[in-house]
């Protein structure tokens, strides 16, 4: 009898622990920005960590609710990023209806699992008209969900901060017409590295904005963290909506020392991050092998080194 009670109690404790650990949105609710921090419905700092899907136009097979479920349950993601390719063939400009369906499968999967989701306008060029149409639709449809975070320009390459800023203000205004509160992530010039330019001239007049900075640890070092420190000191809230451990072309060996330095810096500053990416391309940053099923349920043998390490980082909080 005693044995049965112990088993029952242990099961209950595990169940309760899982219930608390799980369902990040139930726990944190509506997010907002206070100073440089992302905070939850109780005003407590929240640091959301997860992974990005690869470009939807090239890796559509992973854009489904089952993969979201696996990334949450097995990888411990409290957030995922749906990266909607804008410019390439089968991207949003070419195939808007199909593209939205793919992104919505991930959004609806995240809502079902009760985790956060970034709707990422995954572009390297400026396409204001398309962005306004897309975000108007997304904000109207999903803006009442606490799960949603908008990322309005993945990585500007050639535009100045003034150009990115003007574009961002237009898109923010459009989102705010139907969604007054969810967090909006704003890109910075040169693949989200010129955060110091943003810090000298931030967008005024809107709440719940954060700015993105992206790193690939084997390429981007202390100079980029110095820019981040400069921005934080000036009260600029940062989110690392894309990062990984290898060089900026997504290939070559993972530099663990450099990656760990970045992880320490983000932990120290309570900055959340998203690792790139859920894809099976033959390159270091794509975390899956060709053998990986389209709907999660992956064995370790289906993961590449970056997948194994990212999963470990999400599950344990550090890289061994
Ligand atoms: Mg809202």
mmCIF file of C-alpha atoms and ligand atoms in Angstrom:
data_model
loop_
_atom_site.group_PDB
_atom_site.id
_atom_site.type_symbol
_atom_site.label_atom_id
_atom_site.label_comp_id
_atom_site.label_asym_id
_atom_site.label_seq_id
_atom_site.Cartn_x
_atom_site.Cartn_y
_atom_site.Cartn_z
ATOM 1 C CA UNK A 1 0.000 0.000 0.000
ATOM 2 C CA UNK A 2 2.759 2.372 1.049
ATOM 3 C CA UNK A 3 4.593 1.636 -2.169
ATOM 4 C CA UNK A 4 1.507 2.522 -4.174
ATOM 5 C CA UNK A 5 1.127 5.792 -2.263
ATOM 6 C CA UNK A 6 4.736 6.755 -2.928
ATOM 7 C CA UNK A 7 4.353 5.985 -6.607
ATOM 8 C CA UNK A 8 1.114 7.967 -6.756
ATOM 9 C CA UNK A 9 2.589 10.950 -4.916
ATOM 10 C CA UNK A 10 5.723 10.941 -7.093
ATOM 11 C CA UNK A 11 3.569 10.870 -10.212
ATOM 12 C CA UNK A 12 1.483 13.754 -8.875
ATOM 13 C CA UNK A 13 4.582 15.831 -8.093
ATOM 14 C CA UNK A 14 6.027 15.180 -11.557
ATOM 15 C CA UNK A 15 2.669 16.040 -13.121
ATOM 16 C CA UNK A 16 2.427 19.330 -11.186
ATOM 17 C CA UNK A 17 6.036 20.215 -12.015
ATOM 18 C CA UNK A 18 5.419 19.539 -15.698
ATOM 19 C CA UNK A 19 2.223 21.588 -15.608
ATOM 20 C CA UNK A 20 4.119 24.581 -14.189
ATOM 21 C CA UNK A 21 7.154 24.157 -16.415
ATOM 22 C CA UNK A 22 4.926 23.778 -19.410
ATOM 23 C CA UNK A 23 2.483 26.221 -20.887
ATOM 24 C CA UNK A 24 4.692 29.306 -20.877
ATOM 25 C CA UNK A 25 1.860 31.568 -22.024
ATOM 26 C CA UNK A 26 -0.424 30.448 -19.211
ATOM 27 C CA UNK A 27 2.361 31.319 -16.783
ATOM 28 C CA UNK A 28 3.555 34.614 -18.307
ATOM 29 C CA UNK A 29 0.494 35.887 -20.190
ATOM 30 C CA UNK A 30 0.700 39.203 -22.019
ATOM 31 C CA UNK A 31 4.245 40.405 -22.529
ATOM 32 C CA UNK A 32 5.396 43.984 -22.485
ATOM 33 C CA UNK A 33 8.618 45.977 -22.327
ATOM 34 C CA UNK A 34 9.794 47.823 -19.226
ATOM 35 C CA UNK A 35 13.057 49.686 -19.621
ATOM 36 C CA UNK A 36 15.393 47.259 -21.370
ATOM 37 C CA UNK A 37 13.546 44.139 -20.202
ATOM 38 C CA UNK A 38 10.799 41.919 -21.551
ATOM 39 C CA UNK A 39 8.358 41.406 -18.692
ATOM 40 C CA UNK A 40 5.363 39.166 -18.152
ATOM 41 C CA UNK A 41 1.846 39.879 -16.901
ATOM 42 C CA UNK A 42 3.163 40.144 -13.314
ATOM 43 C CA UNK A 43 5.966 42.543 -14.214
ATOM 44 C CA UNK A 44 8.623 39.822 -13.801
ATOM 45 C CA UNK A 45 11.479 39.617 -16.281
ATOM 46 C CA UNK A 46 10.946 36.886 -18.841
ATOM 47 C CA UNK A 47 13.705 35.454 -21.026
ATOM 48 C CA UNK A 48 12.282 33.499 -23.948
ATOM 49 C CA UNK A 49 14.555 30.952 -25.633
ATOM 50 C CA UNK A 50 13.826 28.811 -28.636
ATOM 51 C CA UNK A 51 14.575 28.099 -32.263
ATOM 52 C CA UNK A 52 13.723 29.513 -35.648
ATOM 53 C CA UNK A 53 12.255 27.514 -38.469
ATOM 54 C CA UNK A 54 14.308 27.909 -41.647
ATOM 55 C CA UNK A 55 12.996 29.951 -44.597
ATOM 56 C CA UNK A 56 9.445 28.659 -45.173
ATOM 57 C CA UNK A 57 9.892 28.758 -48.963
ATOM 58 C CA UNK A 58 12.783 26.256 -48.809
ATOM 59 C CA UNK A 59 11.845 24.118 -45.785
ATOM 60 C CA UNK A 60 8.044 24.095 -45.821
ATOM 61 C CA UNK A 61 7.892 20.461 -44.719
ATOM 62 C CA UNK A 62 8.633 21.436 -41.119
ATOM 63 C CA UNK A 63 5.933 24.124 -40.947
ATOM 64 C CA UNK A 64 3.268 22.178 -39.064
ATOM 65 C CA UNK A 65 1.830 21.908 -35.582
ATOM 66 C CA UNK A 66 3.458 18.542 -34.903
ATOM 67 C CA UNK A 67 6.946 20.039 -35.297
ATOM 68 C CA UNK A 68 5.969 22.909 -32.977
ATOM 69 C CA UNK A 69 4.762 20.340 -30.460
ATOM 70 C CA UNK A 70 8.085 18.469 -30.627
ATOM 71 C CA UNK A 71 10.158 21.651 -30.279
ATOM 72 C CA UNK A 72 8.194 22.513 -27.191
ATOM 73 C CA UNK A 73 7.978 19.089 -25.571
ATOM 74 C CA UNK A 74 11.355 17.608 -26.464
ATOM 75 C CA UNK A 75 13.525 20.717 -27.004
ATOM 76 C CA UNK A 76 11.965 22.809 -24.241
ATOM 77 C CA UNK A 77 11.360 25.837 -26.489
ATOM 78 C CA UNK A 78 9.195 28.502 -24.887
ATOM 79 C CA UNK A 79 9.145 30.335 -28.201
ATOM 80 C CA UNK A 80 9.546 29.489 -31.883
ATOM 81 C CA UNK A 81 10.105 31.775 -34.857
ATOM 82 C CA UNK A 82 8.256 31.325 -38.143
ATOM 83 C CA UNK A 83 10.630 32.755 -40.761
ATOM 84 C CA UNK A 84 8.536 33.783 -43.728
ATOM 85 C CA UNK A 85 10.818 34.223 -46.718
ATOM 86 C CA UNK A 86 9.790 37.351 -48.588
ATOM 87 C CA UNK A 87 11.924 37.714 -51.719
ATOM 88 C CA UNK A 88 12.841 34.245 -53.078
ATOM 89 C CA UNK A 89 10.698 32.069 -55.313
ATOM 90 C CA UNK A 90 7.676 30.781 -53.350
ATOM 91 C CA UNK A 91 8.252 33.573 -50.824
ATOM 92 C CA UNK A 92 5.523 35.967 -49.722
ATOM 93 C CA UNK A 93 5.811 38.366 -52.674
ATOM 94 C CA UNK A 94 5.572 35.456 -55.106
ATOM 95 C CA UNK A 95 3.026 33.247 -53.272
ATOM 96 C CA UNK A 96 1.284 35.197 -50.506
ATOM 97 C CA UNK A 97 -1.599 32.801 -49.908
ATOM 98 C CA UNK A 98 0.550 29.678 -49.682
ATOM 99 C CA UNK A 99 3.127 31.512 -47.557
ATOM 100 C CA UNK A 100 0.525 32.684 -45.062
ATOM 101 C CA UNK A 101 -0.819 29.146 -44.749
ATOM 102 C CA UNK A 102 2.639 27.868 -43.815
ATOM 103 C CA UNK A 103 3.209 30.614 -41.247
ATOM 104 C CA UNK A 104 -0.260 30.173 -39.808
ATOM 105 C CA UNK A 105 0.334 26.447 -39.277
ATOM 106 C CA UNK A 106 3.217 27.366 -36.951
ATOM 107 C CA UNK A 107 1.282 30.190 -35.266
ATOM 108 C CA UNK A 108 -1.680 27.928 -34.616
ATOM 109 C CA UNK A 109 0.630 25.159 -33.390
ATOM 110 C CA UNK A 110 2.198 27.603 -30.920
ATOM 111 C CA UNK A 111 -1.199 28.766 -29.679
ATOM 112 C CA UNK A 112 -2.234 25.133 -29.205
ATOM 113 C CA UNK A 113 0.953 24.319 -27.238
ATOM 114 C CA UNK A 114 0.656 27.608 -25.350
ATOM 115 C CA UNK A 115 4.119 28.884 -26.263
ATOM 116 C CA UNK A 116 5.159 32.199 -27.810
ATOM 117 C CA UNK A 117 5.726 32.644 -31.540
ATOM 118 C CA UNK A 118 7.550 35.255 -33.582
ATOM 119 C CA UNK A 119 5.975 36.149 -36.916
ATOM 120 C CA UNK A 120 9.159 37.001 -38.794
ATOM 121 C CA UNK A 121 9.175 39.014 -42.053
ATOM 122 C CA UNK A 122 12.288 37.222 -43.244
ATOM 123 C CA UNK A 123 13.667 39.703 -45.713
ATOM 124 C CA UNK A 124 17.002 41.294 -46.554
ATOM 125 C CA UNK A 125 15.427 44.071 -48.627
ATOM 126 C CA UNK A 126 12.818 46.727 -47.936
ATOM 127 C CA UNK A 127 9.277 45.904 -49.146
ATOM 128 C CA UNK A 128 6.963 48.293 -47.363
ATOM 129 C CA UNK A 129 3.796 47.625 -49.349
ATOM 130 C CA UNK A 130 3.949 43.857 -48.850
ATOM 131 C CA UNK A 131 4.860 44.222 -45.170
ATOM 132 C CA UNK A 132 1.903 46.540 -44.519
ATOM 133 C CA UNK A 133 -0.526 44.102 -46.153
ATOM 134 C CA UNK A 134 0.925 41.108 -44.336
ATOM 135 C CA UNK A 135 1.117 42.604 -40.855
ATOM 136 C CA UNK A 136 -2.308 44.214 -41.171
ATOM 137 C CA UNK A 137 -3.696 40.755 -41.753
ATOM 138 C CA UNK A 138 -1.646 39.059 -39.010
ATOM 139 C CA UNK A 139 -2.425 41.714 -36.387
ATOM 140 C CA UNK A 140 -6.133 41.600 -37.241
ATOM 141 C CA UNK A 141 -6.217 37.845 -37.041
ATOM 142 C CA UNK A 142 -3.859 37.087 -34.150
ATOM 143 C CA UNK A 143 -3.264 40.368 -32.280
ATOM 144 C CA UNK A 144 -5.596 39.383 -29.452
ATOM 145 C CA UNK A 145 -3.449 36.328 -28.597
ATOM 146 C CA UNK A 146 -0.752 36.901 -25.952
ATOM 147 C CA UNK A 147 1.403 34.353 -27.841
ATOM 148 C CA UNK A 148 2.302 36.659 -30.710
ATOM 149 C CA UNK A 149 5.474 38.710 -31.249
ATOM 150 C CA UNK A 150 6.002 40.508 -34.564
ATOM 151 C CA UNK A 151 9.438 40.809 -36.183
ATOM 152 C CA UNK A 152 8.956 43.334 -38.946
ATOM 153 C CA UNK A 153 12.278 43.192 -40.785
ATOM 154 C CA UNK A 154 14.631 40.238 -40.293
ATOM 155 C CA UNK A 155 17.943 41.640 -41.506
ATOM 156 C CA UNK A 156 18.204 44.931 -43.369
ATOM 157 C CA UNK A 157 21.373 44.828 -45.466
ATOM 158 C CA UNK A 158 21.721 47.965 -47.574
ATOM 159 C CA UNK A 159 19.427 50.505 -45.923
ATOM 160 C CA UNK A 160 20.536 53.198 -43.499
ATOM 161 C CA UNK A 161 18.970 53.340 -40.039
ATOM 162 C CA UNK A 162 16.913 56.334 -41.227
ATOM 163 C CA UNK A 163 15.397 54.212 -43.987
ATOM 164 C CA UNK A 164 14.808 51.231 -41.697
ATOM 165 C CA UNK A 165 13.368 53.544 -39.072
ATOM 166 C CA UNK A 166 10.874 55.187 -41.486
ATOM 167 C CA UNK A 167 9.795 51.765 -42.762
ATOM 168 C CA UNK A 168 9.457 50.454 -39.196
ATOM 169 C CA UNK A 169 7.287 53.372 -38.072
ATOM 170 C CA UNK A 170 4.868 52.721 -40.951
ATOM 171 C CA UNK A 171 4.621 49.002 -40.158
ATOM 172 C CA UNK A 172 4.289 49.620 -36.405
ATOM 173 C CA UNK A 173 1.437 52.092 -37.050
ATOM 174 C CA UNK A 174 -0.326 49.511 -39.190
ATOM 175 C CA UNK A 175 0.023 46.768 -36.533
ATOM 176 C CA UNK A 176 -1.135 49.129 -33.784
ATOM 177 C CA UNK A 177 -4.372 49.871 -35.675
ATOM 178 C CA UNK A 178 -5.625 46.442 -34.637
ATOM 179 C CA UNK A 179 -3.183 45.262 -31.976
ATOM 180 C CA UNK A 180 -2.386 47.906 -29.361
ATOM 181 C CA UNK A 181 0.002 45.932 -27.219
ATOM 182 C CA UNK A 182 1.917 42.855 -28.442
ATOM 183 C CA UNK A 183 5.700 43.219 -28.657
ATOM 184 C CA UNK A 184 7.183 44.300 -31.987
ATOM 185 C CA UNK A 185 10.823 43.492 -32.832
ATOM 186 C CA UNK A 186 12.566 46.088 -34.990
ATOM 187 C CA UNK A 187 15.611 45.230 -37.118
ATOM 188 C CA UNK A 188 18.823 47.198 -37.284
ATOM 189 C CA UNK A 189 21.044 47.823 -40.343
ATOM 190 C CA UNK A 190 23.758 45.457 -41.627
ATOM 191 C CA UNK A 191 22.238 42.105 -40.693
ATOM 192 C CA UNK A 192 21.066 43.470 -37.329
ATOM 193 C CA UNK A 193 24.500 44.508 -36.165
ATOM 194 C CA UNK A 194 24.287 48.323 -36.141
ATOM 195 C CA UNK A 195 22.407 48.502 -32.882
ATOM 196 C CA UNK A 196 24.597 51.443 -31.810
ATOM 197 C CA UNK A 197 22.982 53.555 -34.570
ATOM 198 C CA UNK A 198 19.548 52.637 -33.226
ATOM 199 C CA UNK A 199 20.688 53.544 -29.716
ATOM 200 C CA UNK A 200 21.543 57.086 -30.845
ATOM 201 C CA UNK A 201 18.184 57.611 -32.529
ATOM 202 C CA UNK A 202 15.477 55.194 -31.337
ATOM 203 C CA UNK A 203 11.854 55.185 -32.484
ATOM 204 C CA UNK A 204 9.693 57.377 -30.251
ATOM 205 C CA UNK A 205 6.001 57.314 -29.482
ATOM 206 C CA UNK A 206 5.207 53.597 -29.295
ATOM 207 C CA UNK A 207 5.165 51.082 -26.445
ATOM 208 C CA UNK A 208 6.441 47.513 -26.426
ATOM 209 C CA UNK A 209 9.190 47.764 -29.018
ATOM 210 C CA UNK A 210 12.433 45.805 -28.826
ATOM 211 C CA UNK A 211 15.372 45.883 -31.220
ATOM 212 C CA UNK A 212 17.061 42.854 -32.673
ATOM 213 C CA UNK A 213 20.713 42.026 -32.749
ATOM 214 C CA UNK A 214 21.919 38.856 -34.500
ATOM 215 C CA UNK A 215 25.179 36.996 -34.024
ATOM 216 C CA UNK A 216 27.040 34.033 -35.491
ATOM 217 C CA UNK A 217 29.585 33.358 -32.787
ATOM 218 C CA UNK A 218 32.574 32.355 -34.933
ATOM 219 C CA UNK A 219 32.330 35.662 -36.853
ATOM 220 C CA UNK A 220 30.819 38.251 -34.516
ATOM 221 C CA UNK A 221 32.770 38.905 -31.360
ATOM 222 C CA UNK A 222 33.313 41.426 -28.620
ATOM 223 C CA UNK A 223 32.712 44.489 -30.836
ATOM 224 C CA UNK A 224 29.099 43.451 -31.285
ATOM 225 C CA UNK A 225 28.569 42.838 -27.563
ATOM 226 C CA UNK A 226 30.123 46.285 -26.961
ATOM 227 C CA UNK A 227 27.467 47.770 -29.253
ATOM 228 C CA UNK A 228 24.845 45.839 -27.299
ATOM 229 C CA UNK A 229 26.202 47.164 -23.986
ATOM 230 C CA UNK A 230 26.157 50.685 -25.407
ATOM 231 C CA UNK A 231 22.506 50.252 -26.462
ATOM 232 C CA UNK A 232 21.475 48.756 -23.111
ATOM 233 C CA UNK A 233 23.144 51.618 -21.280
ATOM 234 C CA UNK A 234 21.038 54.026 -23.315
ATOM 235 C CA UNK A 235 17.884 52.123 -22.347
ATOM 236 C CA UNK A 236 17.388 50.225 -25.629
ATOM 237 C CA UNK A 237 15.678 46.826 -25.131
ATOM 238 C CA UNK A 238 17.342 44.014 -27.089
ATOM 239 C CA UNK A 239 16.251 40.601 -28.285
ATOM 240 C CA UNK A 240 18.515 38.153 -30.155
ATOM 241 C CA UNK A 241 16.000 36.841 -32.675
ATOM 242 C CA UNK A 242 18.650 34.915 -34.607
ATOM 243 C CA UNK A 243 21.969 33.421 -33.561
ATOM 244 C CA UNK A 244 24.180 30.350 -33.822
ATOM 245 C CA UNK A 245 27.642 29.064 -32.962
ATOM 246 C CA UNK A 246 29.372 28.910 -36.371
ATOM 247 C CA UNK A 247 30.436 31.620 -38.809
ATOM 248 C CA UNK A 248 28.042 34.093 -40.423
ATOM 249 C CA UNK A 249 27.645 32.073 -43.628
ATOM 250 C CA UNK A 250 26.013 29.379 -41.476
ATOM 251 C CA UNK A 251 28.761 26.888 -42.190
ATOM 252 C CA UNK A 252 32.131 25.736 -40.845
ATOM 253 C CA UNK A 253 32.926 24.483 -37.353
ATOM 254 C CA UNK A 254 31.066 25.581 -34.234
ATOM 255 C CA UNK A 255 33.218 27.812 -32.033
ATOM 256 C CA UNK A 256 32.128 26.719 -28.560
ATOM 257 C CA UNK A 257 34.262 29.201 -26.658
ATOM 258 C CA UNK A 258 32.845 32.114 -28.647
ATOM 259 C CA UNK A 259 29.291 30.757 -28.416
ATOM 260 C CA UNK A 260 29.598 30.359 -24.629
ATOM 261 C CA UNK A 261 30.845 33.928 -24.299
ATOM 262 C CA UNK A 262 27.674 35.085 -26.060
ATOM 263 C CA UNK A 263 25.473 32.850 -23.892
ATOM 264 C CA UNK A 264 27.063 34.311 -20.746
ATOM 265 C CA UNK A 265 26.511 37.846 -22.034
ATOM 266 C CA UNK A 266 22.848 37.194 -22.859
ATOM 267 C CA UNK A 267 22.255 35.478 -19.498
ATOM 268 C CA UNK A 268 23.898 38.372 -17.653
ATOM 269 C CA UNK A 269 21.611 40.852 -19.395
ATOM 270 C CA UNK A 270 18.412 38.735 -19.353
ATOM 271 C CA UNK A 271 18.278 38.743 -23.137
ATOM 272 C CA UNK A 272 16.239 36.027 -24.836
ATOM 273 C CA UNK A 273 17.440 34.293 -27.969
ATOM 274 C CA UNK A 274 16.448 32.194 -30.956
ATOM 275 C CA UNK A 275 18.799 29.684 -32.607
ATOM 276 C CA UNK A 276 18.896 29.315 -36.396
ATOM 277 C CA UNK A 277 17.484 26.951 -37.801
ATOM 278 C CA UNK A 278 15.056 24.036 -38.262
ATOM 279 C CA UNK A 279 16.127 22.883 -41.726
ATOM 280 C CA UNK A 280 17.962 19.960 -43.324
ATOM 281 C CA UNK A 281 20.286 21.815 -45.701
ATOM 282 C CA UNK A 282 23.850 20.553 -45.916
ATOM 283 C CA UNK A 283 25.392 23.299 -43.747
ATOM 284 C CA UNK A 284 26.379 23.526 -40.088
ATOM 285 C CA UNK A 285 23.558 25.821 -38.944
ATOM 286 C CA UNK A 286 20.738 23.653 -40.311
ATOM 287 C CA UNK A 287 20.037 21.509 -37.277
ATOM 288 C CA UNK A 288 18.480 18.452 -38.920
ATOM 289 C CA UNK A 289 19.644 15.652 -41.167
ATOM 290 C CA UNK A 290 17.693 14.527 -44.223
ATOM 291 C CA UNK A 291 16.509 11.547 -42.172
ATOM 292 C CA UNK A 292 14.541 13.837 -39.826
ATOM 293 C CA UNK A 293 10.797 13.384 -40.206
ATOM 294 C CA UNK A 294 8.656 16.367 -41.199
ATOM 295 C CA UNK A 295 6.605 16.215 -38.012
ATOM 296 C CA UNK A 296 9.096 16.080 -35.142
ATOM 297 C CA UNK A 297 9.653 12.815 -33.222
ATOM 298 C CA UNK A 298 13.347 13.083 -34.066
ATOM 299 C CA UNK A 299 15.961 10.689 -32.676
ATOM 300 C CA UNK A 300 19.407 12.015 -31.822
ATOM 301 C CA UNK A 301 20.633 10.328 -35.022
ATOM 302 C CA UNK A 302 18.392 12.743 -36.985
ATOM 303 C CA UNK A 303 20.103 15.801 -35.481
ATOM 304 C CA UNK A 304 23.312 17.404 -36.637
ATOM 305 C CA UNK A 305 25.869 18.728 -34.143
ATOM 306 C CA UNK A 306 24.203 22.170 -34.018
ATOM 307 C CA UNK A 307 20.848 20.492 -33.357
ATOM 308 C CA UNK A 308 22.193 18.272 -30.589
ATOM 309 C CA UNK A 309 23.924 21.207 -28.894
ATOM 310 C CA UNK A 310 21.029 23.646 -29.279
ATOM 311 C CA UNK A 311 18.629 21.094 -27.816
ATOM 312 C CA UNK A 312 21.043 20.505 -24.930
ATOM 313 C CA UNK A 313 21.331 24.248 -24.352
ATOM 314 C CA UNK A 314 17.551 24.662 -24.284
ATOM 315 C CA UNK A 315 17.053 21.698 -21.959
ATOM 316 C CA UNK A 316 19.877 22.333 -19.480
ATOM 317 C CA UNK A 317 20.608 26.054 -19.814
ATOM 318 C CA UNK A 318 24.243 25.576 -20.766
ATOM 319 C CA UNK A 319 26.631 23.882 -23.181
ATOM 320 C CA UNK A 320 28.791 21.226 -21.589
HETATM 321 MG MG1 LIG B 1 -2.670 42.289 -28.529
#
